[in-house]
Amino acid sequence: MAPPTGVTPTETPLLPPQSFRPLHLLRRRSVQITTAAWLGANLALLALAGGHLPFRASSLAMPPAVDKVLLTDAMFVEVFVQMTIVHLLTRSRRVPDISARAPARTRARREVTLMLAYGLAAMLGGFTLSRLMGWHAFGFHLDGMVISTGQPVVPAEAVCWALYNVIAYALVPYLVFRRRYTTTQLSLRSSDRRADIVLVLVVLLVESAVQVLSSDAAILALGARQLLLGVPLTFALSFAGTVLPTMVFIYCILAPRYLRLTGSIPATVVLGGVTYALMHFFDGWTTFASPVDAAMSLLYLLLFYTGPGMFKTFITLRTANAWTHVWAYHAIAPHVLIDTPMFVRIFGLR
């Protein structure tokens, strides 16, 4: 099958290096709009919250609300530091342009529209299924992952969540798009494996240090047997339930099409971040008890997840390899480091 743009997978154009220069970025309209939206979200969230955030997580609901919002904003600093590291490590690489792996604009627009509609249907399907079973809503995170809610989760819920997500968001989209596109066009092959490994190790080291220093590092309090059983269990369930779905749905399929449609790397990074945030709409800490609570949940959702989603998009663009974010900034850090104690409790590991 011929590539959709008439360019062979090994002959994709290269990304313009000036697209990553800080001063060049600050002049981009998409960056200016995003910055204004970020400031507006902060102000709106604080105005609505008053003294505290009404979320189903004591770590977020405890007043004052301004402290929680500022700590969340600090995540953007870490994200931009990581972006700088990635840029420095890839500045001399011949980076393929992943937009050349997407189809022509008309077809790309149709595929994006259908994927987003399908994603919404999958989210509603997961919500309905989980509620029928008497469980917490299925989102891109199992209830209590990353943001601890303290709500009880049973083993069957964790397993079904992982199975539903990997089928709905990873397996089905992959099988549909694999019929038309090659693994290279889906950004599943490395163009420079050695450079990707170095990049993954550096980013993973930095992110792991950040996670350990900024959290309670509960994983360090686990016993040897709990670690021996809990780490692979956490890795397997989170890999199926959130890592593979994120990679396939957003970074294999949507990101190249976003870049094709916008022609803008900053806009693509932002769209990837916002899409990643919205896919966590049913995370367990959110609350929709009132219109105001729903508005605050959406605002905080965007503040908390857009930054990490932007970085995942950025590292995908800089390597043209959707796997790099998996190993550098998702599967191990944060999920294994943060969520292993939770899965140890769920499965009663001693």
mmCIF file of C-alpha atoms in Angstrom:
data_model
loop_
_atom_site.group_PDB
_atom_site.id
_atom_site.type_symbol
_atom_site.label_atom_id
_atom_site.label_comp_id
_atom_site.label_asym_id
_atom_site.label_seq_id
_atom_site.Cartn_x
_atom_site.Cartn_y
_atom_site.Cartn_z
ATOM 1 C CA MET A 1 0.000 0.000 0.000
ATOM 2 C CA ALA A 2 1.342 3.412 -0.924
ATOM 3 C CA PRO A 3 1.686 6.064 1.784
ATOM 4 C CA PRO A 4 -1.224 8.520 1.853
ATOM 5 C CA THR A 5 0.837 11.481 0.713
ATOM 6 C CA GLY A 6 2.957 9.766 -1.886
ATOM 7 C CA VAL A 7 6.037 9.883 0.342
ATOM 8 C CA THR A 8 7.666 6.611 1.327
ATOM 9 C CA PRO A 9 8.002 6.005 5.080
ATOM 10 C CA THR A 10 11.795 6.257 4.954
ATOM 11 C CA GLU A 11 11.773 9.478 2.950
ATOM 12 C CA THR A 12 9.619 11.716 5.133
ATOM 13 C CA PRO A 13 10.556 15.405 5.160
ATOM 14 C CA LEU A 14 12.378 16.796 8.167
ATOM 15 C CA LEU A 15 10.931 19.148 10.744
ATOM 16 C CA PRO A 16 12.258 22.716 10.506
ATOM 17 C CA PRO A 17 14.674 23.312 13.417
ATOM 18 C CA GLN A 18 13.496 26.899 13.918
ATOM 19 C CA SER A 19 10.132 25.547 15.078
ATOM 20 C CA PHE A 20 11.661 24.836 18.477
ATOM 21 C CA ARG A 21 13.450 28.097 19.188
ATOM 22 C CA PRO A 22 11.981 29.799 22.297
ATOM 23 C CA LEU A 23 11.711 33.289 20.787
ATOM 24 C CA HIS A 24 10.154 31.837 17.665
ATOM 25 C CA LEU A 25 7.607 29.982 19.814
ATOM 26 C CA LEU A 26 6.619 33.068 21.799
ATOM 27 C CA ARG A 27 5.632 34.814 18.601
ATOM 28 C CA ARG A 28 3.273 32.030 17.585
ATOM 29 C CA ARG A 29 -0.405 32.849 17.937
ATOM 30 C CA SER A 30 -1.242 29.386 19.270
ATOM 31 C CA VAL A 31 1.246 29.872 22.120
ATOM 32 C CA GLN A 32 -0.163 33.293 22.960
ATOM 33 C CA ILE A 33 -3.750 31.984 22.956
ATOM 34 C CA THR A 34 -2.781 29.020 25.108
ATOM 35 C CA THR A 35 -1.012 31.245 27.625
ATOM 36 C CA ALA A 36 -4.058 33.504 27.871
ATOM 37 C CA ALA A 37 -6.334 30.468 28.290
ATOM 38 C CA TRP A 38 -4.068 29.083 31.033
ATOM 39 C CA LEU A 39 -4.219 32.374 32.944
ATOM 40 C CA GLY A 40 -7.982 32.549 32.468
ATOM 41 C CA ALA A 41 -8.425 28.987 33.754
ATOM 42 C CA ASN A 42 -6.414 29.826 36.865
ATOM 43 C CA LEU A 43 -8.447 32.926 37.620
ATOM 44 C CA ALA A 44 -11.779 31.231 36.931
ATOM 45 C CA LEU A 45 -10.921 28.213 39.069
ATOM 46 C CA LEU A 46 -9.851 30.346 42.034
ATOM 47 C CA ALA A 47 -12.903 32.586 41.699
ATOM 48 C CA LEU A 48 -15.275 29.615 41.650
ATOM 49 C CA ALA A 49 -13.484 27.633 44.339
ATOM 50 C CA GLY A 50 -13.450 30.221 47.092
ATOM 51 C CA GLY A 51 -11.742 28.493 50.012
ATOM 52 C CA HIS A 52 -11.442 24.941 48.721
ATOM 53 C CA LEU A 53 -11.825 22.662 45.699
ATOM 54 C CA PRO A 54 -14.843 20.311 46.011
ATOM 55 C CA PHE A 55 -13.085 17.247 44.604
ATOM 56 C CA ARG A 56 -13.244 13.613 45.745
ATOM 57 C CA ALA A 57 -9.635 13.620 46.908
ATOM 58 C CA SER A 58 -8.513 14.948 50.275
ATOM 59 C CA SER A 59 -5.175 16.060 48.836
ATOM 60 C CA LEU A 60 -7.047 18.407 46.481
ATOM 61 C CA ALA A 61 -10.031 19.393 48.611
ATOM 62 C CA MET A 62 -8.022 20.509 51.640
ATOM 63 C CA PRO A 63 -7.918 24.341 51.765
ATOM 64 C CA PRO A 64 -6.566 26.727 50.706
ATOM 65 C CA ALA A 65 -7.441 26.196 47.059
ATOM 66 C CA VAL A 66 -4.764 28.598 45.858
ATOM 67 C CA ASP A 67 -2.031 26.265 47.122
ATOM 68 C CA LYS A 68 -3.391 23.354 45.083
ATOM 69 C CA VAL A 69 -3.697 25.469 41.958
ATOM 70 C CA LEU A 70 -0.163 26.848 42.285
ATOM 71 C CA LEU A 71 1.267 23.358 42.830
ATOM 72 C CA THR A 72 -0.525 22.224 39.694
ATOM 73 C CA ASP A 73 0.860 25.190 37.766
ATOM 74 C CA ALA A 74 4.341 24.188 38.912
ATOM 75 C CA MET A 75 3.948 21.026 36.850
ATOM 76 C CA PHE A 76 4.169 23.193 33.735
ATOM 77 C CA VAL A 77 7.625 24.328 34.824
ATOM 78 C CA GLU A 78 8.802 20.725 35.030
ATOM 79 C CA VAL A 79 7.202 19.996 31.661
ATOM 80 C CA PHE A 80 9.022 22.913 30.014
ATOM 81 C CA VAL A 81 12.308 21.812 31.589
ATOM 82 C CA GLN A 82 11.766 18.340 30.145
ATOM 83 C CA MET A 83 10.937 19.857 26.762
ATOM 84 C CA THR A 84 14.198 21.772 26.865
ATOM 85 C CA ILE A 85 16.100 18.586 27.663
ATOM 86 C CA VAL A 86 14.432 16.789 24.770
ATOM 87 C CA HIS A 87 15.166 19.681 22.412
ATOM 88 C CA LEU A 88 18.839 19.746 23.399
ATOM 89 C CA LEU A 89 19.185 15.986 22.958
ATOM 90 C CA THR A 90 17.492 16.023 19.551
ATOM 91 C CA ARG A 91 18.639 19.356 18.110
ATOM 92 C CA SER A 92 21.112 17.730 15.712
ATOM 93 C CA ARG A 93 18.926 14.763 14.782
ATOM 94 C CA ARG A 94 17.317 14.314 11.403
ATOM 95 C CA VAL A 95 13.742 14.183 12.691
ATOM 96 C CA PRO A 96 11.064 12.946 10.262
ATOM 97 C CA ASP A 97 7.975 15.104 9.937
ATOM 98 C CA ILE A 98 5.095 12.941 11.139
ATOM 99 C CA SER A 99 2.542 15.085 9.287
ATOM 100 C CA ALA A 100 3.877 13.488 6.095
ATOM 101 C CA ARG A 101 2.639 10.180 7.483
ATOM 102 C CA ALA A 102 -0.940 11.457 7.651
ATOM 103 C CA PRO A 103 -3.302 11.557 4.668
ATOM 104 C CA ALA A 104 -4.305 14.665 2.723
ATOM 105 C CA ARG A 105 -6.090 17.377 4.679
ATOM 106 C CA THR A 106 -9.627 16.401 3.682
ATOM 107 C CA ARG A 107 -9.182 12.806 4.745
ATOM 108 C CA ALA A 108 -7.173 13.813 7.826
ATOM 109 C CA ARG A 109 -9.999 16.114 8.934
ATOM 110 C CA ARG A 110 -12.526 13.326 8.480
ATOM 111 C CA GLU A 111 -10.372 10.842 10.400
ATOM 112 C CA VAL A 112 -9.849 13.276 13.276
ATOM 113 C CA THR A 113 -13.582 13.972 13.491
ATOM 114 C CA LEU A 114 -14.423 10.272 13.492
ATOM 115 C CA MET A 115 -11.730 9.465 16.055
ATOM 116 C CA LEU A 116 -12.910 12.156 18.451
ATOM 117 C CA ALA A 117 -16.530 11.026 18.042
ATOM 118 C CA TYR A 118 -15.450 7.442 18.624
ATOM 119 C CA GLY A 119 -13.456 8.486 21.684
ATOM 120 C CA LEU A 120 -16.499 10.214 23.158
ATOM 121 C CA ALA A 121 -18.608 7.113 22.508
ATOM 122 C CA ALA A 122 -15.951 4.913 24.134
ATOM 123 C CA MET A 123 -15.860 7.183 27.191
ATOM 124 C CA LEU A 124 -19.652 7.040 27.546
ATOM 125 C CA GLY A 125 -19.572 3.288 26.986
ATOM 126 C CA GLY A 126 -17.004 2.846 29.731
ATOM 127 C CA PHE A 127 -19.008 5.053 32.066
ATOM 128 C CA THR A 128 -22.194 3.075 31.410
ATOM 129 C CA LEU A 129 -20.527 -0.311 31.787
ATOM 130 C CA SER A 130 -18.789 0.610 35.022
ATOM 131 C CA ARG A 131 -21.952 2.042 36.568
ATOM 132 C CA LEU A 132 -23.983 -1.029 35.592
ATOM 133 C CA MET A 133 -21.393 -3.145 37.419
ATOM 134 C CA GLY A 134 -21.587 -0.899 40.485
ATOM 135 C CA TRP A 135 -18.031 0.405 40.033
ATOM 136 C CA HIS A 136 -16.409 3.801 39.646
ATOM 137 C CA ALA A 137 -16.553 5.394 36.214
ATOM 138 C CA PHE A 138 -13.973 4.081 33.751
ATOM 139 C CA GLY A 139 -11.671 6.856 32.550
ATOM 140 C CA PHE A 140 -8.107 6.912 31.246
ATOM 141 C CA HIS A 141 -7.125 6.331 34.884
ATOM 142 C CA LEU A 142 -8.564 3.807 37.292
ATOM 143 C CA ASP A 143 -10.112 5.528 40.286
ATOM 144 C CA GLY A 144 -7.251 6.540 42.585
ATOM 145 C CA MET A 145 -4.416 6.442 40.070
ATOM 146 C CA VAL A 146 -2.010 9.433 40.190
ATOM 147 C CA ILE A 147 -4.484 11.400 42.332
ATOM 148 C CA SER A 148 -5.425 9.306 45.346
ATOM 149 C CA THR A 149 -9.127 9.377 46.199
ATOM 150 C CA GLY A 150 -9.211 6.823 49.008
ATOM 151 C CA GLN A 151 -12.263 5.191 47.428
ATOM 152 C CA PRO A 152 -12.241 1.357 47.512
ATOM 153 C CA VAL A 153 -11.558 -0.434 44.238
ATOM 154 C CA VAL A 154 -12.013 -4.203 43.880
ATOM 155 C CA PRO A 155 -9.713 -6.450 41.805
ATOM 156 C CA ALA A 156 -12.420 -7.259 39.233
ATOM 157 C CA GLU A 157 -12.936 -3.533 38.645
ATOM 158 C CA ALA A 158 -9.233 -2.991 38.012
ATOM 159 C CA VAL A 159 -8.983 -5.884 35.575
ATOM 160 C CA CYS A 160 -12.162 -4.955 33.669
ATOM 161 C CA TRP A 161 -11.047 -1.312 33.461
ATOM 162 C CA ALA A 162 -7.750 -2.372 31.890
ATOM 163 C CA LEU A 163 -9.429 -4.765 29.460
ATOM 164 C CA TYR A 164 -12.081 -2.262 28.394
ATOM 165 C CA ASN A 165 -9.595 0.536 27.775
ATOM 166 C CA VAL A 166 -7.037 -1.512 25.882
ATOM 167 C CA ILE A 167 -9.744 -2.882 23.586
ATOM 168 C CA ALA A 168 -11.699 0.352 23.099
ATOM 169 C CA TYR A 169 -8.871 2.869 22.788
ATOM 170 C CA ALA A 170 -5.937 0.794 21.548
ATOM 171 C CA LEU A 171 -6.870 -2.490 19.862
ATOM 172 C CA VAL A 172 -9.897 -1.363 17.846
ATOM 173 C CA PRO A 173 -8.322 1.915 16.542
ATOM 174 C CA TYR A 174 -5.059 0.115 15.765
ATOM 175 C CA LEU A 175 -6.762 -2.633 13.776
ATOM 176 C CA VAL A 176 -8.850 -0.115 11.831
ATOM 177 C CA PHE A 177 -5.953 2.182 10.933
ATOM 178 C CA ARG A 178 -3.429 -0.613 10.403
ATOM 179 C CA ARG A 179 -5.472 -1.743 7.411
ATOM 180 C CA ARG A 180 -4.621 1.523 5.624
ATOM 181 C CA TYR A 181 -1.367 2.705 7.217
ATOM 182 C CA THR A 182 2.007 1.103 7.903
ATOM 183 C CA THR A 183 3.608 0.857 11.333
ATOM 184 C CA THR A 184 5.981 3.637 10.294
ATOM 185 C CA GLN A 185 3.072 5.881 9.346
ATOM 186 C CA LEU A 186 1.598 5.144 12.777
ATOM 187 C CA SER A 187 4.928 6.227 14.347
ATOM 188 C CA LEU A 188 5.547 2.776 15.809
ATOM 189 C CA ARG A 189 9.066 2.402 14.373
ATOM 190 C CA SER A 190 12.134 4.287 15.483
ATOM 191 C CA SER A 191 14.135 6.264 12.945
ATOM 192 C CA ASP A 192 17.158 6.307 15.294
ATOM 193 C CA ARG A 193 16.936 3.603 17.946
ATOM 194 C CA ARG A 194 20.151 4.447 19.762
ATOM 195 C CA ALA A 195 19.268 8.126 20.065
ATOM 196 C CA ASP A 196 15.778 7.224 21.259
ATOM 197 C CA ILE A 197 17.187 4.953 23.977
ATOM 198 C CA VAL A 198 19.488 7.701 25.245
ATOM 199 C CA LEU A 199 16.616 10.175 25.252
ATOM 200 C CA VAL A 200 14.322 7.755 27.095
ATOM 201 C CA LEU A 201 16.907 7.061 29.788
ATOM 202 C CA VAL A 202 17.632 10.745 30.426
ATOM 203 C CA VAL A 203 13.971 11.796 30.576
ATOM 204 C CA LEU A 204 13.047 8.761 32.688
ATOM 205 C CA LEU A 205 15.820 9.543 35.175
ATOM 206 C CA VAL A 206 14.699 13.158 35.533
ATOM 207 C CA GLU A 207 11.001 12.269 35.775
ATOM 208 C CA SER A 208 11.639 9.498 38.294
ATOM 209 C CA ALA A 209 13.583 11.892 40.504
ATOM 210 C CA VAL A 210 10.769 14.448 40.281
ATOM 211 C CA GLN A 211 8.123 11.857 41.157
ATOM 212 C CA VAL A 212 10.026 10.492 44.148
ATOM 213 C CA LEU A 213 10.878 13.941 45.516
ATOM 214 C CA SER A 214 7.435 15.482 44.955
ATOM 215 C CA SER A 215 5.313 12.606 46.292
ATOM 216 C CA ASP A 216 5.224 10.688 49.541
ATOM 217 C CA ALA A 217 7.251 7.914 47.819
ATOM 218 C CA ALA A 218 4.963 5.277 49.329
ATOM 219 C CA ILE A 219 6.520 2.686 47.035
ATOM 220 C CA LEU A 220 9.671 2.822 49.175
ATOM 221 C CA ALA A 221 7.690 1.604 52.189
ATOM 222 C CA LEU A 222 6.585 -1.625 50.478
ATOM 223 C CA GLY A 223 8.120 -4.942 51.435
ATOM 224 C CA ALA A 224 10.250 -7.036 49.080
ATOM 225 C CA ARG A 225 7.422 -9.457 48.249
ATOM 226 C CA GLN A 226 4.976 -6.608 47.682
ATOM 227 C CA LEU A 227 7.420 -5.007 45.255
ATOM 228 C CA LEU A 228 8.149 -8.300 43.531
ATOM 229 C CA LEU A 229 4.448 -8.887 42.888
ATOM 230 C CA GLY A 230 3.109 -5.334 42.866
ATOM 231 C CA VAL A 231 5.479 -3.730 40.355
ATOM 232 C CA PRO A 232 4.760 -6.119 37.448
ATOM 233 C CA LEU A 233 1.043 -6.136 38.315
ATOM 234 C CA THR A 234 0.921 -2.334 38.293
ATOM 235 C CA PHE A 235 2.924 -2.192 35.093
ATOM 236 C CA ALA A 236 0.658 -4.690 33.307
ATOM 237 C CA LEU A 237 -2.650 -3.127 34.348
ATOM 238 C CA SER A 238 -1.590 0.488 33.805
ATOM 239 C CA PHE A 239 0.087 -0.430 30.507
ATOM 240 C CA ALA A 240 -3.160 -1.941 29.241
ATOM 241 C CA GLY A 241 -5.518 0.542 30.866
ATOM 242 C CA THR A 242 -3.871 3.893 30.128
ATOM 243 C CA VAL A 243 -0.419 3.664 28.476
ATOM 244 C CA LEU A 244 -1.292 1.776 25.284
ATOM 245 C CA PRO A 245 -4.651 3.577 24.897
ATOM 246 C CA THR A 246 -2.887 6.936 25.164
ATOM 247 C CA MET A 247 -0.165 5.977 22.700
ATOM 248 C CA VAL A 248 -2.405 4.525 20.008
ATOM 249 C CA PHE A 249 -5.385 6.867 20.263
ATOM 250 C CA ILE A 250 -3.542 10.177 20.569
ATOM 251 C CA TYR A 251 0.065 9.778 19.468
ATOM 252 C CA CYS A 252 -0.156 7.167 16.725
ATOM 253 C CA ILE A 253 -3.349 8.460 15.138
ATOM 254 C CA LEU A 254 -4.382 11.958 16.188
ATOM 255 C CA ALA A 255 -1.016 13.743 16.548
ATOM 256 C CA PRO A 256 0.128 13.315 12.910
ATOM 257 C CA ARG A 257 -3.295 14.457 11.721
ATOM 258 C CA TYR A 258 -3.305 17.458 14.045
ATOM 259 C CA LEU A 259 0.018 18.485 12.540
ATOM 260 C CA ARG A 260 -1.258 17.912 9.009
ATOM 261 C CA LEU A 261 -4.341 20.063 9.655
ATOM 262 C CA THR A 262 -2.705 22.910 11.578
ATOM 263 C CA GLY A 263 0.713 22.991 9.935
ATOM 264 C CA SER A 264 1.889 24.212 13.339
ATOM 265 C CA ILE A 265 4.042 22.305 15.800
ATOM 266 C CA PRO A 266 3.035 24.478 18.809
ATOM 267 C CA ALA A 267 -0.655 24.112 17.944
ATOM 268 C CA THR A 268 -0.219 20.354 17.619
ATOM 269 C CA VAL A 269 1.507 20.168 21.000
ATOM 270 C CA VAL A 270 -1.369 22.088 22.588
ATOM 271 C CA LEU A 271 -4.054 20.006 20.855
ATOM 272 C CA GLY A 272 -2.323 16.826 21.956
ATOM 273 C CA GLY A 273 -2.222 18.107 25.528
ATOM 274 C CA VAL A 274 -5.872 19.150 25.588
ATOM 275 C CA THR A 275 -6.978 15.847 24.038
ATOM 276 C CA TYR A 276 -4.991 13.946 26.663
ATOM 277 C CA ALA A 277 -6.603 16.001 29.426
ATOM 278 C CA LEU A 278 -10.154 15.516 28.183
ATOM 279 C CA MET A 279 -9.700 11.749 27.928
ATOM 280 C CA HIS A 280 -9.448 11.773 31.757
ATOM 281 C CA PHE A 281 -12.891 13.359 32.085
ATOM 282 C CA PHE A 282 -14.246 10.558 34.284
ATOM 283 C CA ASP A 283 -11.264 10.349 36.658
ATOM 284 C CA GLY A 284 -12.442 9.414 40.140
ATOM 285 C CA TRP A 285 -11.647 12.720 41.828
ATOM 286 C CA THR A 286 -13.920 14.776 39.536
ATOM 287 C CA THR A 287 -17.374 15.765 40.730
ATOM 288 C CA PHE A 288 -20.472 16.839 38.823
ATOM 289 C CA ALA A 289 -22.806 17.422 41.763
ATOM 290 C CA SER A 290 -23.610 20.922 40.476
ATOM 291 C CA PRO A 291 -22.836 23.037 37.398
ATOM 292 C CA VAL A 292 -20.212 24.942 39.390
ATOM 293 C CA ASP A 293 -18.560 21.729 40.589
ATOM 294 C CA ALA A 294 -18.564 20.404 37.021
ATOM 295 C CA ALA A 295 -16.975 23.615 35.752
ATOM 296 C CA MET A 296 -14.250 23.444 38.406
ATOM 297 C CA SER A 297 -13.608 19.768 37.626
ATOM 298 C CA LEU A 298 -13.152 20.575 33.939
ATOM 299 C CA LEU A 299 -10.878 23.541 34.658
ATOM 300 C CA TYR A 300 -8.684 21.584 37.048
ATOM 301 C CA LEU A 301 -8.644 18.624 34.668
ATOM 302 C CA LEU A 302 -7.217 20.875 31.962
ATOM 303 C CA LEU A 303 -4.663 22.422 34.312
ATOM 304 C CA PHE A 304 -3.510 19.075 35.686
ATOM 305 C CA TYR A 305 -3.270 16.978 32.522
ATOM 306 C CA THR A 306 -2.664 19.363 29.618
ATOM 307 C CA GLY A 307 1.010 19.894 30.531
ATOM 308 C CA PRO A 308 1.925 16.185 30.623
ATOM 309 C CA GLY A 309 -0.102 15.648 27.456
ATOM 310 C CA MET A 310 1.809 18.451 25.749
ATOM 311 C CA PHE A 311 5.117 16.881 26.695
ATOM 312 C CA LYS A 312 4.029 13.486 25.375
ATOM 313 C CA THR A 313 3.113 15.174 22.100
ATOM 314 C CA PHE A 314 6.380 17.119 21.996
ATOM 315 C CA ILE A 315 8.604 14.086 22.524
ATOM 316 C CA THR A 316 6.628 12.220 19.865
ATOM 317 C CA LEU A 317 7.201 15.026 17.368
ATOM 318 C CA ARG A 318 10.897 15.299 18.235
ATOM 319 C CA THR A 319 11.501 11.574 17.697
ATOM 320 C CA ALA A 320 8.705 10.610 15.287
ATOM 321 C CA ASN A 321 8.309 7.606 17.576
ATOM 322 C CA ALA A 322 5.198 7.130 19.704
ATOM 323 C CA TRP A 323 7.022 4.631 21.933
ATOM 324 C CA THR A 324 9.448 7.189 23.384
ATOM 325 C CA HIS A 325 6.881 8.817 25.659
ATOM 326 C CA VAL A 326 5.720 5.367 26.827
ATOM 327 C CA TRP A 327 9.058 4.435 28.357
ATOM 328 C CA ALA A 328 10.328 7.903 29.237
ATOM 329 C CA TYR A 329 7.251 9.573 30.669
ATOM 330 C CA HIS A 330 4.338 7.237 31.299
ATOM 331 C CA ALA A 331 4.623 3.512 31.967
ATOM 332 C CA ILE A 332 7.297 3.605 34.682
ATOM 333 C CA ALA A 333 7.233 7.216 35.820
ATOM 334 C CA PRO A 334 4.698 8.086 36.983
ATOM 335 C CA HIS A 335 2.524 4.982 37.036
ATOM 336 C CA VAL A 336 4.756 2.263 38.508
ATOM 337 C CA LEU A 337 6.366 4.700 40.940
ATOM 338 C CA ILE A 338 3.118 6.283 42.136
ATOM 339 C CA ASP A 339 0.442 3.614 41.676
ATOM 340 C CA THR A 340 2.142 0.404 42.872
ATOM 341 C CA PRO A 341 1.053 0.936 46.525
ATOM 342 C CA MET A 342 -2.560 1.355 45.356
ATOM 343 C CA PHE A 343 -2.560 -1.892 43.361
ATOM 344 C CA VAL A 344 -0.885 -3.675 46.268
ATOM 345 C CA ARG A 345 -3.850 -2.625 48.423
ATOM 346 C CA ILE A 346 -6.445 -3.524 45.788
ATOM 347 C CA PHE A 347 -5.137 -7.063 45.381
ATOM 348 C CA GLY A 348 -4.256 -7.528 49.047
ATOM 349 C CA LEU A 349 -0.607 -8.332 48.430
ATOM 350 C CA ARG A 350 1.361 -9.105 51.573
#
